[in-house]
PDB file of C-alpha atoms in Angstrom:
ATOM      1  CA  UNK A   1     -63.379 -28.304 -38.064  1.00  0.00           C
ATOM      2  CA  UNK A   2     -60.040 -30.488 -37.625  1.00  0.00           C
ATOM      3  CA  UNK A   3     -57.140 -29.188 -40.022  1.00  0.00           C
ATOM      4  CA  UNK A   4     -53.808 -31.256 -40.092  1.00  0.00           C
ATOM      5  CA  UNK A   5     -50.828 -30.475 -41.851  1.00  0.00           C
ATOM      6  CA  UNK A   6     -47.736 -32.768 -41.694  1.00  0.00           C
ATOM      7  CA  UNK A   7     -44.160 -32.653 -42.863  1.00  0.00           C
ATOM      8  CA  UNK A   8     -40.594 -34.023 -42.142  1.00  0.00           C
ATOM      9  CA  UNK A   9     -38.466 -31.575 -40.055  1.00  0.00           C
ATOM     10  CA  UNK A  10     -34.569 -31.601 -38.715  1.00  0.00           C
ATOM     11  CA  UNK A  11     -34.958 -29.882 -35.410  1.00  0.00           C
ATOM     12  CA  UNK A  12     -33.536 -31.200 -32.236  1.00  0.00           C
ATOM     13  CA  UNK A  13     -37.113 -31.483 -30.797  1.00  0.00           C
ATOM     14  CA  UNK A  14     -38.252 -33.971 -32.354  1.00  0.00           C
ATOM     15  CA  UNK A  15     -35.334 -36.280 -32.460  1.00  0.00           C
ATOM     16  CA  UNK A  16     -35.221 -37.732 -28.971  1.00  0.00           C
ATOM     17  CA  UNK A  17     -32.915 -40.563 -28.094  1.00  0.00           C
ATOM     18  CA  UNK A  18     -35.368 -42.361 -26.794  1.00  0.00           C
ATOM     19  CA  UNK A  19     -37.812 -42.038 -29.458  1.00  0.00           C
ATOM     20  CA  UNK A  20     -40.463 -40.346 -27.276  1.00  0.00           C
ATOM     21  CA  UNK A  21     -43.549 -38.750 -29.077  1.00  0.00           C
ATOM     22  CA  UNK A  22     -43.436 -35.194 -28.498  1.00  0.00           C
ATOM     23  CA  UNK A  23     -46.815 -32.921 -28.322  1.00  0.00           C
ATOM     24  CA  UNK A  24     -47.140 -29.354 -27.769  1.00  0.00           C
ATOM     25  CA  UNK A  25     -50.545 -27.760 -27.319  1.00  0.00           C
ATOM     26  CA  UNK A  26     -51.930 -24.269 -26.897  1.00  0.00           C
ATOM     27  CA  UNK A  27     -56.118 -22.987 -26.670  1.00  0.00           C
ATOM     28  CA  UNK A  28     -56.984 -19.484 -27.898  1.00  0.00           C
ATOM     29  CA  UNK A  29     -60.218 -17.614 -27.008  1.00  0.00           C
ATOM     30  CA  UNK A  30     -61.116 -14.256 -27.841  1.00  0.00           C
ATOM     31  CA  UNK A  31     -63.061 -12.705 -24.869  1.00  0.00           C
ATOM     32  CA  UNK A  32     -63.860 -14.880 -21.978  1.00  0.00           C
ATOM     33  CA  UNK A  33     -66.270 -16.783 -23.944  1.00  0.00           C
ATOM     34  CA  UNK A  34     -66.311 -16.412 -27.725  1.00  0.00           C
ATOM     35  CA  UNK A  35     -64.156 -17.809 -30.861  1.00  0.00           C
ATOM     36  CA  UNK A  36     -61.905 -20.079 -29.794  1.00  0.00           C
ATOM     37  CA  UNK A  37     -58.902 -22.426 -31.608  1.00  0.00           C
ATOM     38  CA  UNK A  38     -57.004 -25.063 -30.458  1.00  0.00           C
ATOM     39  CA  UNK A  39     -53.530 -26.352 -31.977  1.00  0.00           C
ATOM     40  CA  UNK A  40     -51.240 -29.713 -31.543  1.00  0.00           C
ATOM     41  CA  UNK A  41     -48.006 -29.845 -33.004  1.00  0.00           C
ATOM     42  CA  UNK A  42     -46.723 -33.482 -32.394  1.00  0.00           C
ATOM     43  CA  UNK A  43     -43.227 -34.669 -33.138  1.00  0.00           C
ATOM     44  CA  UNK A  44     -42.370 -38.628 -34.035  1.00  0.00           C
ATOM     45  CA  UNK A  45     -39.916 -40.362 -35.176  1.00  0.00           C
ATOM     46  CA  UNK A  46     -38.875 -37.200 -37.332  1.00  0.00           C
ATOM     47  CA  UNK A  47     -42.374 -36.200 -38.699  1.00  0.00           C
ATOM     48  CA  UNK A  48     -43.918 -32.970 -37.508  1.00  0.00           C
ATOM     49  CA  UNK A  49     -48.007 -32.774 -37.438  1.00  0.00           C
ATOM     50  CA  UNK A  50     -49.569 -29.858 -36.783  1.00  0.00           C
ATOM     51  CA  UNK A  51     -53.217 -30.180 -35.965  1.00  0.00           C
ATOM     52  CA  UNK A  52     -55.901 -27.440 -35.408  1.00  0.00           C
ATOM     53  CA  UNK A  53     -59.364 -26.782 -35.467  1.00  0.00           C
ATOM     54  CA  UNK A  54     -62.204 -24.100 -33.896  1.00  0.00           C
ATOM     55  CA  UNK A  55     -65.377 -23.458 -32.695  1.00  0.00           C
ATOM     56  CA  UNK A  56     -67.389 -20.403 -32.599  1.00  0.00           C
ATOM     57  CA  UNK A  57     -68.154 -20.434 -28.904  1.00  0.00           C
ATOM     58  CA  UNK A  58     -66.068 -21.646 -26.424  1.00  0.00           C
ATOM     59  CA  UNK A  59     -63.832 -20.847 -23.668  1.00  0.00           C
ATOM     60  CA  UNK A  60     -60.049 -21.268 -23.696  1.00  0.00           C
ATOM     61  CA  UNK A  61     -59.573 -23.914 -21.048  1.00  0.00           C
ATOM     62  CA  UNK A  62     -62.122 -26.081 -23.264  1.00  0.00           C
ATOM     63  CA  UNK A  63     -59.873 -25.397 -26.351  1.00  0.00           C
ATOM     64  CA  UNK A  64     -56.412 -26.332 -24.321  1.00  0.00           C
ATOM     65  CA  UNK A  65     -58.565 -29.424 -23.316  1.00  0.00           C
ATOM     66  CA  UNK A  66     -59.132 -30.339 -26.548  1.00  0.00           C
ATOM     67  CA  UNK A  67     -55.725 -29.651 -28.253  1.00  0.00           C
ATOM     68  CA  UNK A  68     -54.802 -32.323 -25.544  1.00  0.00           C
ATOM     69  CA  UNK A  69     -57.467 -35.091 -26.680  1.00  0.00           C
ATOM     70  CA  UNK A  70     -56.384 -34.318 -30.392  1.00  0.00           C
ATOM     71  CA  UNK A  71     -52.720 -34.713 -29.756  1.00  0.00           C
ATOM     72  CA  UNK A  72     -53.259 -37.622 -27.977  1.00  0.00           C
ATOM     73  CA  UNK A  73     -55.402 -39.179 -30.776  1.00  0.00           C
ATOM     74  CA  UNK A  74     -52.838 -38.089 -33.195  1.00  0.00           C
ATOM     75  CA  UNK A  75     -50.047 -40.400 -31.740  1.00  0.00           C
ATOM     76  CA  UNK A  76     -48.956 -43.855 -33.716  1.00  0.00           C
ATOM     77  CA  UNK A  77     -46.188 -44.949 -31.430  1.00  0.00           C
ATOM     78  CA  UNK A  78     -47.111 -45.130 -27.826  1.00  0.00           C
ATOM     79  CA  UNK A  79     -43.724 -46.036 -26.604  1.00  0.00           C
ATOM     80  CA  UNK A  80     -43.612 -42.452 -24.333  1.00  0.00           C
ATOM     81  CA  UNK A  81     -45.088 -39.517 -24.776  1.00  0.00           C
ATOM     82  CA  UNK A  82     -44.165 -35.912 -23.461  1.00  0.00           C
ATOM     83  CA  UNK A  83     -47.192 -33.686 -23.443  1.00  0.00           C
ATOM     84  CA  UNK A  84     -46.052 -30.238 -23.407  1.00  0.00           C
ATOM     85  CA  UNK A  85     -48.782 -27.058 -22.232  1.00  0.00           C
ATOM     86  CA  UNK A  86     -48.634 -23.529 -21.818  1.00  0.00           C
ATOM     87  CA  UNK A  87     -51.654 -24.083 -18.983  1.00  0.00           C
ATOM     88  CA  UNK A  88     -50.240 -24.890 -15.951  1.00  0.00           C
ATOM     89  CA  UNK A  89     -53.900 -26.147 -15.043  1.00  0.00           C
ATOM     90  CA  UNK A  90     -53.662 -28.759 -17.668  1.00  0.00           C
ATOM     91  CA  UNK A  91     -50.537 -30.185 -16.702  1.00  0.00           C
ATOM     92  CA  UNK A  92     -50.860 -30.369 -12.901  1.00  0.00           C
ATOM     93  CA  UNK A  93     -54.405 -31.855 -13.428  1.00  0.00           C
ATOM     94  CA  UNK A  94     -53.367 -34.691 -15.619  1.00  0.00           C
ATOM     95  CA  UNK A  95     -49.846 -35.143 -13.714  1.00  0.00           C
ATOM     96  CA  UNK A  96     -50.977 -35.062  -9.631  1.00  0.00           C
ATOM     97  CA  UNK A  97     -55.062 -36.129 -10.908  1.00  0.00           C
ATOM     98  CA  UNK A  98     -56.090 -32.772  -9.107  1.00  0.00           C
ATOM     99  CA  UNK A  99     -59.587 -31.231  -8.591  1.00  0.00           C
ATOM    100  CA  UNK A 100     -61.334 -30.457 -12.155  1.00  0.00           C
ATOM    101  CA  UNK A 101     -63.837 -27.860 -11.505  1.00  0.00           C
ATOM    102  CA  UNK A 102     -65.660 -27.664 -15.038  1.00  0.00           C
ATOM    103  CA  UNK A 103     -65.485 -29.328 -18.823  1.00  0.00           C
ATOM    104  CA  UNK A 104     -66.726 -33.148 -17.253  1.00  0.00           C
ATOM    105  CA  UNK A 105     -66.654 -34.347 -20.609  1.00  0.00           C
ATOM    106  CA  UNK A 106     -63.532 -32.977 -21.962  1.00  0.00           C
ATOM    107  CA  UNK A 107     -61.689 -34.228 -19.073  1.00  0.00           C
ATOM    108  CA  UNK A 108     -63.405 -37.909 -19.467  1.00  0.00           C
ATOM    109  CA  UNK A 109     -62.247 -38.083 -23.053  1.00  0.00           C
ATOM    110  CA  UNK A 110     -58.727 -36.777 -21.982  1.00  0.00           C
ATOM    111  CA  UNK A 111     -58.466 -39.732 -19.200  1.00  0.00           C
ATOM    112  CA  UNK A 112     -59.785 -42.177 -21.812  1.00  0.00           C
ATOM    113  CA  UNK A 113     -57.302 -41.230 -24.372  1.00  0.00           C
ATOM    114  CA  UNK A 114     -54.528 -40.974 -21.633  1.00  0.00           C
ATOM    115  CA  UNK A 115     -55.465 -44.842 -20.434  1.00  0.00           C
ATOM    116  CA  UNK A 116     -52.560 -47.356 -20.549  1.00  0.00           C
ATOM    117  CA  UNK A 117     -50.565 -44.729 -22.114  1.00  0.00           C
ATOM    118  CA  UNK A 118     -47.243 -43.455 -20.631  1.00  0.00           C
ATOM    119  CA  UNK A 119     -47.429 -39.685 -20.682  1.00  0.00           C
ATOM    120  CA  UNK A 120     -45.166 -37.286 -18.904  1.00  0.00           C
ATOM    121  CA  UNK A 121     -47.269 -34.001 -18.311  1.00  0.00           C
ATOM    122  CA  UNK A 122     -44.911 -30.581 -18.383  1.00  0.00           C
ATOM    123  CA  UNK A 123     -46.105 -27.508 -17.947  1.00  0.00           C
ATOM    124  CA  UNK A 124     -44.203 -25.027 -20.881  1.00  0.00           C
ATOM    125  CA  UNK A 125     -43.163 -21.716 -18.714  1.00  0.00           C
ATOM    126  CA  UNK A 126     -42.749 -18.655 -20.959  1.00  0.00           C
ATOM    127  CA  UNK A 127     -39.117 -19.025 -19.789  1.00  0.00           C
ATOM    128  CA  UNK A 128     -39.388 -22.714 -21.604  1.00  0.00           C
ATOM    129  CA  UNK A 129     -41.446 -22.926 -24.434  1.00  0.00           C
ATOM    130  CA  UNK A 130     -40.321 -24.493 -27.561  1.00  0.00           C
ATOM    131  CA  UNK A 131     -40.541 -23.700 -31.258  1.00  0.00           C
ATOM    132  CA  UNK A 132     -43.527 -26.407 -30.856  1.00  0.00           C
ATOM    133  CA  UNK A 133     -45.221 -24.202 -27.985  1.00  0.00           C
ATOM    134  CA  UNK A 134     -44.519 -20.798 -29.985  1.00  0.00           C
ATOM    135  CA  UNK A 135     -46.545 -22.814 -33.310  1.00  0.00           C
ATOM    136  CA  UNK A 136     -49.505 -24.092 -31.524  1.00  0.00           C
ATOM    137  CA  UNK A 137     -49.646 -20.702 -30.181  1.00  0.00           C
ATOM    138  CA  UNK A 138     -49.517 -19.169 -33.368  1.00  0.00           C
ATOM    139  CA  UNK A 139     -51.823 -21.446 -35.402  1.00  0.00           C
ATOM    140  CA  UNK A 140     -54.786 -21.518 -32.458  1.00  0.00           C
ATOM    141  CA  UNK A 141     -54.829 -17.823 -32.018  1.00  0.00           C
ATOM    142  CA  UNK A 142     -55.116 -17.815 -35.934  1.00  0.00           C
ATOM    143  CA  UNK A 143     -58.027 -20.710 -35.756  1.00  0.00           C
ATOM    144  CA  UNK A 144     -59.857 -18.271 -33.170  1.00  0.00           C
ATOM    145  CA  UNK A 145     -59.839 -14.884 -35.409  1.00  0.00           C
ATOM    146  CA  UNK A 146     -60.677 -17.399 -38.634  1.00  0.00           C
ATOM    147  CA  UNK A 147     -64.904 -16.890 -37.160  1.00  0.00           C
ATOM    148  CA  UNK A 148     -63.541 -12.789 -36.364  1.00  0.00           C
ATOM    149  CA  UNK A 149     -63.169 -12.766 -40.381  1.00  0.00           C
ATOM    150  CA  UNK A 150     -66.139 -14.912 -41.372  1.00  0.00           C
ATOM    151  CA  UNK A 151     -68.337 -12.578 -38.740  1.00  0.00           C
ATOM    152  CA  UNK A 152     -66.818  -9.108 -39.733  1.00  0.00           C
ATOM    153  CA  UNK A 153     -67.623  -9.961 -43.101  1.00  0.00           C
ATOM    154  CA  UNK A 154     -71.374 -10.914 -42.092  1.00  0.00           C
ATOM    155  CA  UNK A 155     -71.394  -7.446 -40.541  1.00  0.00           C
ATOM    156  CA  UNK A 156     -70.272  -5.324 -43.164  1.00  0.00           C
ATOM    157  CA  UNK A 157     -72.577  -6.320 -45.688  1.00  0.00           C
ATOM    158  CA  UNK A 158     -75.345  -3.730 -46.896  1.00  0.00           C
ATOM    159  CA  UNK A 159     -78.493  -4.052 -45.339  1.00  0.00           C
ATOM    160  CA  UNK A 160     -81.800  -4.979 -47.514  1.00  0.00           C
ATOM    161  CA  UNK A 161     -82.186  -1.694 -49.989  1.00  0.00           C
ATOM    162  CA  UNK A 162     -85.576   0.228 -48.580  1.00  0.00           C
ATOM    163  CA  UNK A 163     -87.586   1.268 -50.869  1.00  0.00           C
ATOM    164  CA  UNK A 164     -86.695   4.647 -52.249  1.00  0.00           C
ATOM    165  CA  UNK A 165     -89.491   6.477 -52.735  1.00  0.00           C
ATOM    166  CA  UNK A 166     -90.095   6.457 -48.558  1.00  0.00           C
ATOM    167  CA  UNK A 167     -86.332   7.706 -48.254  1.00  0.00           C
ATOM    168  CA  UNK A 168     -86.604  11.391 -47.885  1.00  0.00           C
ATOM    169  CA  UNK A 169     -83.220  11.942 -48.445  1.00  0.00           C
ATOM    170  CA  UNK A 170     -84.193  10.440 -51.843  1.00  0.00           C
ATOM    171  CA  UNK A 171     -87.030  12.726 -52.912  1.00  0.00           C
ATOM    172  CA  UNK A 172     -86.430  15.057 -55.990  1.00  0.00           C
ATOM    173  CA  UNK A 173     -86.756  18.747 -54.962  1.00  0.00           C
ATOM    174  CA  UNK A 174     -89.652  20.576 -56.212  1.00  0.00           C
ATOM    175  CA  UNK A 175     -89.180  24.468 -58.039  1.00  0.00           C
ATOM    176  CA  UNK A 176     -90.482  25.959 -54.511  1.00  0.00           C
ATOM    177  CA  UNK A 177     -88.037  24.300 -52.415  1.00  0.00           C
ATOM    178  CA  UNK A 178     -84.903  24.967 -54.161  1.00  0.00           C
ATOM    179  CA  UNK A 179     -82.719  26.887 -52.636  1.00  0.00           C
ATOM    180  CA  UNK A 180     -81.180  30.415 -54.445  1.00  0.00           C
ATOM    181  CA  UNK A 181     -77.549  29.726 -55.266  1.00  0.00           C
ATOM    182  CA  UNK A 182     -76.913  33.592 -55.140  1.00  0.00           C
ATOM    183  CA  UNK A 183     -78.137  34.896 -51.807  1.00  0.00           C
ATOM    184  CA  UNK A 184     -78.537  31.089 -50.092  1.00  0.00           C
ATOM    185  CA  UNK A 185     -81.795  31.598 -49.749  1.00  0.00           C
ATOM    186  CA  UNK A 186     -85.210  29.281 -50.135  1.00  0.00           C
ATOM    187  CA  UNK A 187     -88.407  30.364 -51.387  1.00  0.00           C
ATOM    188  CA  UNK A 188     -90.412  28.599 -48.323  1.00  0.00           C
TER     189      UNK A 188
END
């Protein structure tokens, strides 16, 4: 599922004097393998997109992956582009072309969409994330619990209704099992 949103915004990020395209990215998971979302929030040429999607079992590293590809994707101008993430995996991989132990195919797509494209890879420290960072953040962890509400919903729902008349908690008491209200005691 692939949500964007997109709307013209004032702050310093995204107004670079060099009119670089800006991305930010950020994977959730919840649990080591589980519901997962994934978030791009890409600034051009004064336009912030935010773009976000999920998937009900994945791992987080596989979501970062993918915020990448869909930021990428997202970009119109391809004079430069500064690709921002909070995985310092992500950026040392794509920057030095490092070992890549797992995710083949999310790291084929990423070199295809990285191709003949000049892209600066940064690695966003707590110390140095941006309000793009703390809203990728924000919107994948949000994309990962939107399954948590779907499936706690599934969960709480009343079981099939047995039939009563096997229930014995349903069965109408007979005179000889009643129980005296006076002394508390049954005839048994």
């Amino acid at each position: 599922m692939l949500h964007i949103k997109s709307q013209k915004t004032n702050q310093t990020l995204d107004n670079s004097p060099n009119g670089e395209s800006i991305i930010c990215v950020d994977g959730a998971c919840k649990g080591s393998r589980g519901r997962g979302g994934w978030a791009a929030v890409l600034y051009e040429q004064g336009h912030r997109s935010i773009l976000s999607g999920n998937d009900r079992f994945t791992t987080a590293h596989r979501m970062m992956l993918l915020a990448a590809i869909k930021g990428l994707q997202a970009v119109k101008y391809h004079k430069q582009i500064i690709l921002y993430s909070s995985d310092r995996y992500l950026a040392n991989a794509m920057a030095h072309k490092s070992n890549r132990t797992a995710n083949h195919d999310l790291w084929g797509m990423l070199d295809e969409f990285s191709e003949n494209k000049n892209i600066i890879w940064r690695w966003a420290s707590d110390s140095r994330r941006s309000p793009g960072n703390e809203i990728a953040n924000r919107v994948a962890n949000m994309e990962a619990m939107i399954f948590e509400t779907y499936d706690t919903k599934l969960r709480r729902q009343p079981s099939p209704q047995t039939h009563h008349k096997d229930n014995k908690f349903n069965r109408r008491q007979t005179g000889s099992s009643r129980t005296s209200r006076k002394h508390g005691k049954g005839n048994r």
